[in-house]
Amino acid sequence: MSGATWVPPSGKPPLSARLLRALWRGLPARRYEAGREPDLGVPAADGSPLRTDHYFPRAEGDFPTLLVRSPYGRGVPWSPMYGVLFAEQGFHVVLQSCRGTGGSGGEFHLWRNEAADGRATVDWLRDQPWFNGALGTLGPSYLGYVQWALALDPPPELRAMVVQVGLHDPHALFHRGGALQLENALLVGSGMTSQHRGLGTFVRATLRLRRHLKRMTRALPLRGSYVRGLGGDVPWLDGAMSHPDAGDPFWKGASTGGAADGLRTPTRLISGWQDALVDQTVEQYGRLRRSGCGTSLLIGPWTHTSALQEGWPEVFAESLAWLRAHLCDDPSGLRPAPVRVHIGGQGEWRDLDDWPPPTATGQWHLAPDGRLARRPPEVSGSPASSRDALASFRYDPADPTPSIGGPLLSGTAGRRDNGELEARPDVLTFTSEPLDEPVDVLGPVAARLRISTDTGYADVFARLCDVDEEGRSINVCDGLMRLPTGPEHPLEVTVPMSSTAHRFAPGHRVRLQISGGAHPRFARNTGSGEPTLDATTLTPVRITVHGTSALELPRARVER
């Protein structure tokens, strides 16, 4: 922290940021006019210049600093959302392009440089005359990853973090349950290679990806099929898609999740129930709580993108209150409960002391004729056994079961009517009777299944749905698991289906949906046993669900 006198420059925020700022409603009143000092060159760990814009309140006074590091450029939407809005509330905002993006020197890599470059930026901050020694970080998605990277060895000035729909484990972004999360991988590749070059370039890249998506995701082999849709080779994307095993040396050092173990920096976590990274947010909340770190959790009815769109007034208010409390000694805006979640189906917010709250895991048993029952079914007067076949279907990778909604990074994410999907012959449904009373589900959901196949190569996709009085089936949460290769006898597998907070209303029915995939969200299992990216043969598989299979729901006390 320098003792030199700083005279604020006369620069204004860019016109695009000011125009977008004027469109927002429902935000706190501004306290100051915002100014900007553009295109500063901050030396990275190896001396490469990191292009940086400095936003500030146009007023005399001592203001804390927020560090926002992004691989997506420094223009819209980051300049108004973080630069302008937070400068108006009394913060210096350092908005920086990560190495190899937005004009910064060096070469971008998905994880290898962020910790060192973050520390180098803090070293630079210490020499700035306007830096008062109080530092916070905030931002969404990969902007959350760089926060966790800095927190691996937190500088003494770091007093608060706000991680919004944030990432800490790149492997889990690309792979889940042994399968490649193909559509998200392509969206990440497109965004990382185009958004930092400007809004026009990003829009064109998004349209190009959409135009080529079907061809790319159905190509045999899959390796390299993205090149035309993304406009060229992306080496780090090749590497991420090619290494499905989290223990592979390729992923060494990728996860920054361990930063939460023993962290003492107060951290607010924000996500949405249909966010592709909600599981990572919940994981970090648990780590912070176990380490005794001051933390707070907000999960709304949002997707990865809608949290920063229709959810922005709530997200901004929560973020601002946390930063003021820990950087400005003003806790007046904090809510008393550490956890606030939106209850799907009910459409209301609920404050909780912890997540998950105390619950009892209830089992809903899969029964013949597509029934979902509270009691285990009987077959011919005897309890069902694991060898009793309940239902089967044929999964054909040449006509893969499509993905509908769910936790994607794109605008197609979220809750959708699953009626057309469930009418397919390769989708099983097990449905309860109409409920006599509300059922609240708060916590992690899972399907414990007995499964057999005729080839030994298959995936199982499980989805919890809420069926209303008119028969509309709306997805709540889901998951996919690649079955271990084995003989035909039933295998017991547990398919984690993420956490949720949802109320099934009286008259509604609980439904478990089972299929052999969700394409192109997940790369299809070709049924041949070949590696996902190199497979050239498509082999259909028959999948059978057996008795003693169950849906596990964390049942919470109903508040009347």
Coordinates of C-alpha atoms in Angstrom, one line a residue:
M1 CA 0.0 0.0 0.0
S2 CA 1.6 3.2 -1.2
G3 CA 1.5 6.5 0.7
A4 CA 1.5 8.6 -2.4
T5 CA -1.5 10.9 -3.1
W6 CA -3.7 9.6 -5.9
V7 CA -5.7 12.0 -8.1
P8 CA -8.6 10.2 -9.8
P9 CA -8.4 10.4 -13.6
S10 CA -11.3 11.9 -15.6
G11 CA -12.1 8.8 -17.6
K12 CA -15.7 7.5 -17.7
P13 CA -16.9 3.9 -18.0
P14 CA -17.4 2.8 -21.7
L15 CA -20.7 3.9 -23.3
S16 CA -21.8 0.2 -23.6
A17 CA -21.5 -0.2 -19.9
R18 CA -23.4 3.0 -19.1
L19 CA -26.2 2.1 -21.5
L20 CA -26.7 -1.4 -20.0
R21 CA -26.4 0.1 -16.5
A22 CA -29.4 2.3 -17.3
L23 CA -31.6 -0.7 -18.2
W24 CA -31.3 -2.5 -14.8
R25 CA -34.2 -2.2 -12.3
G26 CA -34.5 -3.3 -8.8
L27 CA -30.9 -2.6 -7.7
P28 CA -29.8 -0.4 -4.7
A29 CA -29.5 3.3 -5.4
R30 CA -26.0 4.3 -6.5
R31 CA -23.9 6.2 -3.9
Y32 CA -21.3 7.6 -6.3
E33 CA -20.6 8.2 -9.9
A34 CA -18.2 5.7 -11.4
G35 CA -15.0 6.5 -13.2
R36 CA -12.6 4.3 -15.1
E37 CA -8.8 4.0 -15.7
P38 CA -8.5 1.7 -18.7
D39 CA -6.0 -0.7 -20.1
L40 CA -3.4 -0.8 -17.3
G41 CA -0.5 -3.3 -17.7
V42 CA -0.2 -5.4 -14.6
P43 CA 2.9 -7.7 -14.6
A44 CA 2.0 -11.4 -14.3
A45 CA 4.1 -13.9 -12.5
D46 CA 6.5 -14.2 -15.5
G47 CA 6.3 -10.5 -16.4
S48 CA 3.7 -10.8 -19.1
P49 CA 1.3 -7.8 -19.1
L50 CA -2.2 -8.5 -17.8
R51 CA -4.6 -6.0 -19.3
T52 CA -6.6 -4.4 -16.5
D53 CA -9.3 -1.8 -16.1
H54 CA -9.6 0.1 -12.8
Y55 CA -13.1 1.4 -11.9
F56 CA -13.5 3.7 -8.9
P57 CA -16.0 5.9 -7.1
R58 CA -15.7 9.6 -8.1
A59 CA -15.3 10.9 -4.6
E60 CA -12.8 11.6 -1.9
G61 CA -12.4 8.8 0.7
D62 CA -10.9 5.6 1.6
F63 CA -12.5 2.7 -0.3
P64 CA -11.8 -1.1 -0.3
T65 CA -10.8 -3.0 -3.5
L66 CA -12.5 -5.8 -5.4
L67 CA -10.4 -8.0 -7.7
V68 CA -12.3 -9.5 -10.6
R69 CA -10.2 -11.7 -13.0
S70 CA -11.8 -13.0 -16.1
P71 CA -10.9 -15.0 -19.3
Y72 CA -14.0 -13.5 -21.0
G73 CA -12.8 -10.0 -21.7
R74 CA -13.5 -6.8 -19.8
G75 CA -16.4 -5.5 -21.8
V76 CA -20.1 -6.2 -21.6
P77 CA -21.4 -7.7 -19.4
W78 CA -18.5 -7.6 -16.9
S79 CA -17.8 -3.8 -17.2
P80 CA -21.3 -2.8 -16.1
M81 CA -22.1 -5.7 -13.7
Y82 CA -18.8 -5.5 -11.8
G83 CA -16.9 -2.4 -12.8
V84 CA -19.7 0.2 -12.8
L85 CA -22.2 -1.2 -10.3
F86 CA -19.7 -1.9 -7.5
A87 CA -17.7 1.3 -8.1
E88 CA -21.1 3.1 -7.7
Q89 CA -21.4 1.5 -4.3
G90 CA -18.0 2.6 -3.0
F91 CA -15.4 0.1 -4.2
H92 CA -12.3 0.2 -6.3
V93 CA -12.8 -2.6 -8.9
V94 CA -9.8 -4.1 -10.6
L95 CA -11.2 -5.9 -13.7
Q96 CA -8.5 -8.0 -15.3
S97 CA -8.1 -10.2 -18.3
C98 CA -6.5 -13.6 -17.5
R99 CA -3.3 -14.5 -19.2
G100 CA -3.7 -15.0 -23.0
T101 CA -7.1 -13.4 -23.1
G102 CA -8.5 -9.9 -23.7
G103 CA -5.1 -8.5 -24.8
S104 CA -3.1 -10.0 -21.9
G105 CA 0.2 -11.5 -22.7
G106 CA 1.2 -15.2 -22.4
E107 CA -0.9 -18.2 -23.3
F108 CA -4.2 -19.2 -21.6
H109 CA -4.4 -22.5 -19.8
L110 CA -7.5 -23.7 -18.0
W111 CA -5.9 -23.8 -14.6
R112 CA -2.1 -23.7 -14.5
N113 CA -1.5 -20.0 -14.1
E114 CA -4.3 -18.5 -12.1
A115 CA -2.8 -18.9 -8.6
A116 CA 0.5 -17.2 -9.5
D117 CA -1.0 -14.5 -11.6
G118 CA -3.5 -13.7 -8.9
R119 CA -0.7 -13.3 -6.4
A120 CA 1.3 -11.1 -8.8
T121 CA -1.8 -8.9 -9.2
V122 CA -2.0 -8.5 -5.4
D123 CA 1.7 -7.5 -5.3
W124 CA 0.9 -4.8 -7.8
L125 CA -2.1 -3.6 -5.8
R126 CA 0.1 -3.0 -2.8
D127 CA 2.0 -0.3 -4.7
Q128 CA -1.2 1.6 -5.8
P129 CA -1.8 4.8 -3.9
W130 CA -5.6 4.1 -3.7
F131 CA -5.3 0.6 -2.2
N132 CA -6.1 0.7 1.5
G133 CA -5.2 -2.9 2.3
A134 CA -8.8 -4.3 2.3
L135 CA -9.3 -6.7 -0.6
G136 CA -12.3 -8.8 -1.7
T137 CA -12.8 -11.0 -4.7
L138 CA -16.0 -11.9 -6.6
G139 CA -17.3 -13.2 -9.9
P140 CA -19.1 -16.1 -11.6
S141 CA -18.1 -19.4 -13.2
Y142 CA -14.4 -19.3 -14.1
L143 CA -14.2 -16.0 -12.3
G144 CA -15.0 -18.1 -9.2
Y145 CA -12.2 -20.5 -10.1
V146 CA -9.6 -17.8 -10.0
Q147 CA -10.8 -16.8 -6.6
W148 CA -10.3 -20.3 -5.2
A149 CA -6.8 -20.3 -6.9
L150 CA -5.9 -17.2 -5.0
A151 CA -7.3 -18.6 -1.8
L152 CA -4.9 -21.7 -2.0
D153 CA -2.4 -19.3 -0.4
P154 CA -4.5 -16.3 0.5
P155 CA -2.7 -13.0 0.9
P156 CA -3.2 -11.2 4.2
E157 CA -5.2 -8.5 2.5
L158 CA -7.9 -10.9 1.4
R159 CA -10.9 -10.3 3.7
A160 CA -13.9 -11.5 1.7
M161 CA -14.9 -13.7 -1.3
V162 CA -18.1 -14.0 -3.2
V163 CA -18.2 -17.0 -5.6
Q164 CA -21.2 -16.9 -7.9
V165 CA -22.2 -20.0 -9.8
G166 CA -18.6 -20.9 -9.4
L167 CA -16.1 -23.5 -10.5
H168 CA -13.4 -25.1 -8.5
D169 CA -12.9 -28.5 -10.2
P170 CA -12.4 -28.5 -14.0
H171 CA -12.5 -32.3 -14.2
A172 CA -16.1 -32.3 -12.8
L173 CA -17.1 -29.7 -15.3
F174 CA -16.1 -32.0 -18.2
H175 CA -16.9 -35.5 -16.8
R176 CA -19.6 -36.9 -14.6
G177 CA -20.3 -40.4 -13.6
G178 CA -17.7 -41.7 -16.0
A179 CA -19.2 -40.0 -19.0
L180 CA -18.1 -36.9 -21.0
Q181 CA -20.4 -33.9 -20.4
L182 CA -20.1 -33.2 -24.1
E183 CA -22.4 -30.2 -24.7
N184 CA -21.0 -28.3 -21.7
A185 CA -17.4 -29.1 -22.9
L186 CA -18.2 -27.6 -26.3
L187 CA -19.8 -24.5 -24.8
V188 CA -16.8 -24.0 -22.5
G189 CA -14.5 -24.3 -25.5
S190 CA -16.5 -21.8 -27.6
G191 CA -16.8 -19.3 -24.8
M192 CA -13.2 -19.4 -23.7
T193 CA -11.9 -18.9 -27.3
S194 CA -14.3 -16.2 -28.4
Q195 CA -15.9 -14.1 -25.6
H196 CA -12.7 -12.2 -24.7
R197 CA -12.5 -11.0 -28.3
G198 CA -15.7 -9.0 -28.0
L199 CA -19.4 -9.3 -28.0
G200 CA -19.7 -9.6 -31.8
T201 CA -17.2 -12.4 -32.0
F202 CA -18.9 -14.2 -29.2
V203 CA -22.3 -14.0 -30.8
R204 CA -21.0 -15.3 -34.1
A205 CA -19.2 -18.1 -32.3
T206 CA -22.3 -19.1 -30.4
L207 CA -24.4 -19.2 -33.6
R208 CA -21.7 -21.2 -35.4
L209 CA -21.6 -23.7 -32.5
R210 CA -25.4 -24.1 -32.6
R211 CA -25.4 -24.6 -36.3
H212 CA -22.8 -27.4 -36.2
L213 CA -23.8 -28.9 -32.8
K214 CA -25.7 -32.0 -34.2
R215 CA -23.0 -32.9 -36.6
M216 CA -20.3 -32.4 -34.1
T217 CA -21.9 -34.5 -31.3
R218 CA -22.9 -37.4 -33.6
A219 CA -19.5 -37.7 -35.4
L220 CA -17.7 -41.0 -35.5
P221 CA -15.0 -40.8 -34.2
L222 CA -15.9 -37.9 -31.8
R223 CA -12.3 -36.8 -31.5
G224 CA -11.6 -33.6 -33.4
S225 CA -15.2 -33.2 -34.5
Y226 CA -15.4 -29.8 -32.8
V227 CA -12.8 -28.0 -35.0
R228 CA -15.3 -26.7 -37.6
G229 CA -17.9 -25.7 -35.0
L230 CA -15.3 -23.9 -32.8
G231 CA -13.3 -22.4 -35.7
G232 CA -10.0 -24.3 -35.0
D233 CA -8.0 -26.6 -32.7
V234 CA -8.2 -25.9 -28.9
P235 CA -5.4 -28.0 -27.3
W236 CA -6.5 -27.5 -23.7
L237 CA -10.0 -28.7 -24.7
D238 CA -8.6 -31.8 -26.4
G239 CA -6.8 -32.6 -23.2
A240 CA -9.8 -32.0 -20.9
M241 CA -12.1 -34.2 -23.1
S242 CA -9.5 -37.0 -23.5
H243 CA -8.8 -37.7 -19.8
P244 CA -12.0 -39.0 -18.1
D245 CA -10.2 -40.3 -15.0
A246 CA -9.9 -37.6 -12.2
G247 CA -6.8 -39.4 -11.0
D248 CA -5.0 -39.1 -14.3
P249 CA -1.8 -37.0 -14.0
F250 CA -3.2 -34.7 -16.6
W251 CA -5.5 -33.2 -13.9
K252 CA -2.8 -32.8 -11.2
G253 CA -3.2 -29.3 -9.7
A254 CA -6.5 -28.6 -11.6
S255 CA -8.9 -28.6 -8.6
T256 CA -8.7 -25.7 -6.3
G257 CA -11.3 -27.1 -4.0
G258 CA -8.8 -27.7 -1.2
A259 CA -8.6 -23.9 -0.7
A260 CA -11.7 -24.2 1.4
D261 CA -10.0 -26.6 3.8
G262 CA -8.8 -24.4 6.6
L263 CA -9.7 -21.1 4.9
R264 CA -10.4 -18.2 7.2
T265 CA -11.6 -15.7 4.6
P266 CA -15.4 -15.1 4.9
T267 CA -17.0 -16.6 1.7
R268 CA -20.4 -16.2 0.3
L269 CA -21.5 -18.9 -2.2
I270 CA -24.3 -18.4 -4.7
S271 CA -25.8 -20.9 -7.2
G272 CA -29.0 -22.1 -8.8
W273 CA -30.7 -25.5 -8.6
Q274 CA -30.4 -25.8 -12.4
D275 CA -26.8 -24.5 -12.5
A276 CA -24.3 -26.9 -14.1
L277 CA -22.0 -26.2 -11.1
V278 CA -24.4 -26.4 -8.2
D279 CA -22.8 -29.6 -7.0
Q280 CA -19.4 -27.8 -6.8
T281 CA -21.0 -25.0 -4.8
V282 CA -22.6 -27.3 -2.3
E283 CA -19.3 -29.2 -2.0
Q284 CA -17.4 -26.1 -1.1
Y285 CA -20.0 -25.0 1.4
G286 CA -19.6 -28.2 3.2
R287 CA -15.8 -27.8 3.3
L288 CA -16.0 -24.3 4.6
R289 CA -18.4 -25.3 7.3
R290 CA -16.2 -28.1 8.4
S291 CA -13.2 -25.9 8.5
G292 CA -15.0 -23.3 10.7
C293 CA -14.9 -20.6 8.1
G294 CA -17.5 -17.9 8.0
T295 CA -19.7 -18.8 5.1
S296 CA -23.2 -18.2 3.6
L297 CA -25.1 -20.1 0.9
L298 CA -27.8 -18.8 -1.5
I299 CA -29.3 -21.2 -4.1
G300 CA -32.1 -19.8 -6.3
P301 CA -34.4 -21.1 -9.0
W302 CA -31.7 -20.3 -11.6
T303 CA -29.6 -21.8 -14.3
H304 CA -26.0 -21.0 -14.8
T305 CA -26.8 -18.0 -17.0
S306 CA -30.2 -16.9 -15.5
A307 CA -28.5 -16.3 -12.1
L308 CA -26.8 -13.3 -13.8
Q309 CA -29.9 -12.2 -15.7
E310 CA -33.3 -12.4 -14.0
G311 CA -31.6 -13.4 -10.8
W312 CA -29.2 -10.5 -10.9
P313 CA -31.0 -8.2 -8.5
E314 CA -31.0 -10.9 -5.8
V315 CA -27.4 -12.0 -6.6
F316 CA -26.1 -8.4 -6.6
A317 CA -27.8 -7.5 -3.3
E318 CA -26.5 -10.6 -1.6
S319 CA -23.0 -10.0 -2.9
L320 CA -23.0 -6.4 -2.0
A321 CA -24.2 -7.0 1.6
W322 CA -21.4 -9.6 2.1
L323 CA -18.7 -7.3 0.8
R324 CA -19.9 -4.3 2.8
A325 CA -20.0 -6.5 6.0
H326 CA -16.5 -7.8 5.7
L327 CA -14.7 -4.9 3.9
C328 CA -16.6 -1.9 5.2
D329 CA -17.6 -3.1 8.7
D330 CA -21.3 -2.6 7.8
P331 CA -23.2 -5.9 8.6
S332 CA -26.6 -4.2 8.3
G333 CA -27.5 -5.9 5.0
L334 CA -26.7 -9.5 6.1
R335 CA -29.6 -11.9 6.6
P336 CA -29.5 -13.7 10.0
A337 CA -29.6 -17.3 8.6
P338 CA -26.5 -18.7 6.9
V339 CA -28.5 -20.5 4.2
R340 CA -31.3 -19.3 1.9
V341 CA -32.8 -21.7 -0.7
H342 CA -35.6 -21.4 -3.1
I343 CA -38.2 -24.2 -2.8
G344 CA -39.2 -25.4 -6.3
G345 CA -42.8 -26.2 -6.7
Q346 CA -43.7 -24.0 -3.8
G347 CA -42.0 -20.9 -5.3
E348 CA -40.9 -19.5 -2.0
W349 CA -37.6 -18.8 -0.3
R350 CA -36.7 -20.6 3.0
D351 CA -34.0 -19.6 5.5
L352 CA -32.1 -22.5 7.1
D353 CA -29.4 -22.9 9.7
D354 CA -27.3 -25.3 7.5
W355 CA -27.3 -27.3 4.3
P356 CA -28.5 -29.9 4.0
P357 CA -31.0 -29.4 6.9
P358 CA -31.8 -32.3 9.2
T359 CA -33.7 -34.9 7.1
A360 CA -34.6 -38.6 7.0
T361 CA -33.8 -40.4 3.8
G362 CA -37.0 -42.0 2.5
Q363 CA -37.0 -44.8 -0.1
W364 CA -39.6 -44.9 -2.9
H365 CA -39.5 -48.4 -4.4
L366 CA -39.7 -49.2 -8.0
A367 CA -42.5 -51.6 -8.6
P368 CA -44.0 -53.5 -11.6
D369 CA -46.2 -51.7 -14.1
G370 CA -44.2 -48.4 -13.7
R371 CA -45.3 -47.8 -10.1
L372 CA -43.3 -45.9 -7.5
A373 CA -44.4 -47.1 -4.1
R374 CA -43.6 -46.3 -0.4
R375 CA -43.5 -50.0 0.5
P376 CA -41.3 -52.6 -1.2
P377 CA -43.3 -54.5 -3.9
E378 CA -44.2 -58.1 -3.7
V379 CA -44.1 -60.6 -6.6
S380 CA -46.5 -63.5 -6.4
G381 CA -47.0 -63.0 -2.7
S382 CA -43.3 -62.8 -1.9
P383 CA -41.0 -59.8 -1.5
A384 CA -39.4 -58.8 -4.8
S385 CA -35.8 -60.0 -5.3
S386 CA -32.9 -58.3 -7.1
R387 CA -33.3 -60.9 -9.9
D388 CA -37.0 -60.0 -10.6
A389 CA -37.1 -57.9 -13.8
L390 CA -39.4 -54.9 -13.4
A391 CA -39.0 -53.4 -16.9
S392 CA -36.5 -53.2 -19.8
F393 CA -35.8 -51.1 -22.8
R394 CA -33.5 -51.0 -25.9
Y395 CA -31.0 -48.1 -26.1
D396 CA -29.8 -47.5 -29.6
P397 CA -26.8 -45.1 -29.9
A398 CA -27.7 -44.5 -33.5
D399 CA -30.9 -42.8 -32.2
P400 CA -29.7 -41.6 -28.7
T401 CA -32.1 -40.6 -26.1
P402 CA -32.1 -36.8 -26.3
S403 CA -31.4 -34.4 -23.4
I404 CA -34.2 -32.0 -22.4
G405 CA -33.3 -29.1 -20.1
G406 CA -31.4 -29.7 -16.9
P407 CA -28.2 -28.2 -15.5
L408 CA -26.5 -27.0 -18.7
L409 CA -24.4 -23.9 -19.3
S410 CA -26.6 -22.9 -22.2
G411 CA -29.9 -21.1 -22.5
T412 CA -31.6 -24.4 -23.0
A413 CA -31.0 -25.4 -19.4
G414 CA -33.6 -25.5 -16.7
R415 CA -37.0 -27.1 -15.9
R416 CA -38.9 -28.4 -19.0
D417 CA -41.9 -30.4 -19.8
N418 CA -40.6 -34.0 -20.2
G419 CA -43.8 -35.4 -21.9
E420 CA -42.4 -35.9 -25.3
L421 CA -39.2 -37.4 -23.9
E422 CA -41.1 -39.8 -21.7
A423 CA -43.2 -41.0 -24.7
R424 CA -40.1 -42.6 -26.3
P425 CA -39.8 -46.4 -26.0
D426 CA -36.3 -46.0 -24.6
V427 CA -37.4 -44.1 -21.5
L428 CA -38.9 -45.8 -18.4
T429 CA -41.0 -44.0 -15.9
F430 CA -41.9 -45.1 -12.3
T431 CA -44.7 -42.9 -10.9
S432 CA -46.3 -42.6 -7.5
E433 CA -50.0 -42.2 -6.7
P434 CA -51.2 -38.7 -6.3
L435 CA -50.0 -37.3 -3.0
D436 CA -52.4 -36.7 -0.1
E437 CA -50.1 -34.2 1.5
P438 CA -47.1 -32.1 0.5
V439 CA -43.7 -33.8 0.3
D440 CA -40.6 -31.6 0.9
V441 CA -37.3 -32.8 -0.5
L442 CA -34.3 -31.0 0.7
G443 CA -30.8 -32.4 0.2
P444 CA -29.0 -34.8 -2.1
V445 CA -31.2 -37.2 -4.2
A446 CA -30.0 -40.6 -5.6
A447 CA -31.3 -43.6 -7.4
R448 CA -30.2 -46.9 -6.1
L449 CA -30.7 -49.3 -9.0
R450 CA -30.3 -53.0 -9.8
I451 CA -29.4 -53.0 -13.5
S452 CA -28.4 -55.6 -16.0
T453 CA -27.4 -55.4 -19.7
D454 CA -27.0 -57.8 -22.6
T455 CA -23.7 -56.4 -23.7
G456 CA -22.0 -55.0 -20.6
Y457 CA -21.6 -51.5 -22.0
A458 CA -24.2 -48.9 -21.0
D459 CA -25.0 -45.7 -19.2
V460 CA -28.0 -45.1 -16.9
F461 CA -29.6 -41.6 -16.7
A462 CA -31.9 -41.1 -13.8
R463 CA -34.2 -38.0 -13.4
L464 CA -36.6 -36.9 -10.6
C465 CA -39.7 -35.3 -12.0
D466 CA -42.8 -33.6 -10.5
V467 CA -46.0 -34.6 -12.3
D468 CA -48.9 -32.1 -11.8
E469 CA -52.6 -32.7 -11.9
E470 CA -52.7 -32.2 -15.7
G471 CA -50.0 -34.8 -16.2
R472 CA -47.1 -32.4 -17.0
S473 CA -43.8 -34.0 -16.0
I474 CA -41.2 -31.3 -15.0
N475 CA -37.6 -32.2 -14.2
V476 CA -36.3 -31.4 -10.7
C477 CA -32.8 -33.0 -10.7
D478 CA -30.9 -35.8 -12.4
G479 CA -27.6 -37.7 -12.9
L480 CA -25.9 -40.2 -15.1
M481 CA -23.7 -43.1 -14.3
R482 CA -21.6 -45.3 -16.7
L483 CA -22.1 -48.9 -15.7
P484 CA -19.1 -51.0 -14.7
T485 CA -18.3 -53.5 -17.4
G486 CA -19.5 -56.9 -16.3
P487 CA -21.7 -59.9 -16.9
E488 CA -25.4 -59.9 -17.4
H489 CA -26.4 -60.5 -13.8
P490 CA -27.8 -57.4 -12.0
L491 CA -25.3 -54.9 -10.8
E492 CA -26.2 -52.5 -8.0
V493 CA -25.3 -48.9 -8.8
T494 CA -26.1 -45.6 -7.1
V495 CA -26.7 -42.7 -9.5
P496 CA -26.2 -39.4 -7.6
M497 CA -28.8 -36.9 -8.9
S498 CA -27.6 -33.7 -7.3
S499 CA -29.1 -31.8 -4.4
T500 CA -32.4 -30.0 -4.6
A501 CA -35.0 -28.1 -2.5
H502 CA -38.5 -28.9 -3.9
R503 CA -42.0 -29.3 -2.7
F504 CA -44.3 -31.9 -4.3
A505 CA -47.8 -30.5 -3.8
P506 CA -50.9 -32.4 -2.8
G507 CA -52.4 -34.0 -5.9
H508 CA -49.0 -34.1 -7.7
R509 CA -47.0 -37.3 -8.3
V510 CA -43.4 -38.2 -7.8
R511 CA -41.7 -39.7 -10.9
L512 CA -38.4 -41.4 -11.5
Q513 CA -37.3 -41.4 -15.1
I514 CA -34.7 -43.9 -16.3
S515 CA -33.0 -44.0 -19.7
G516 CA -29.7 -45.0 -21.4
G517 CA -28.4 -41.4 -21.9
A518 CA -29.1 -37.8 -22.4
H519 CA -27.5 -36.7 -25.7
P520 CA -25.8 -34.3 -26.5
R521 CA -25.6 -33.2 -22.8
F522 CA -23.6 -36.4 -22.3
A523 CA -21.6 -38.1 -25.0
R524 CA -23.5 -41.2 -26.1
N525 CA -22.3 -44.6 -24.9
T526 CA -21.6 -46.3 -28.2
G527 CA -22.1 -49.7 -26.7
S528 CA -18.9 -51.0 -28.2
G529 CA -16.6 -50.6 -25.2
E530 CA -14.3 -48.3 -27.3
P531 CA -13.0 -45.1 -25.7
T532 CA -15.5 -42.3 -26.1
L533 CA -13.6 -40.0 -28.4
D534 CA -12.3 -42.8 -30.6
A535 CA -15.3 -45.1 -31.0
T536 CA -16.4 -45.9 -34.5
T537 CA -19.0 -48.7 -33.9
L538 CA -22.5 -48.2 -32.6
T539 CA -23.9 -51.3 -30.8
P540 CA -27.5 -51.2 -29.3
V541 CA -27.9 -52.5 -25.8
R542 CA -30.9 -53.8 -23.8
I543 CA -31.0 -52.5 -20.3
T544 CA -33.2 -54.2 -17.6
V545 CA -34.2 -52.7 -14.2
H546 CA -34.6 -55.3 -11.4
G547 CA -36.4 -55.5 -8.1
T548 CA -35.1 -53.8 -4.9
S549 CA -34.3 -50.7 -6.9
A550 CA -35.3 -47.5 -5.1
L551 CA -35.4 -43.7 -5.3
E552 CA -33.8 -42.1 -2.3
L553 CA -35.3 -38.8 -1.3
P554 CA -34.2 -36.7 1.7
R555 CA -37.6 -36.0 3.3
A556 CA -37.8 -32.8 5.3
R557 CA -40.5 -31.8 7.9
V558 CA -43.4 -30.1 6.2
E559 CA -44.0 -26.5 7.5
R560 CA -47.7 -25.7 7.5

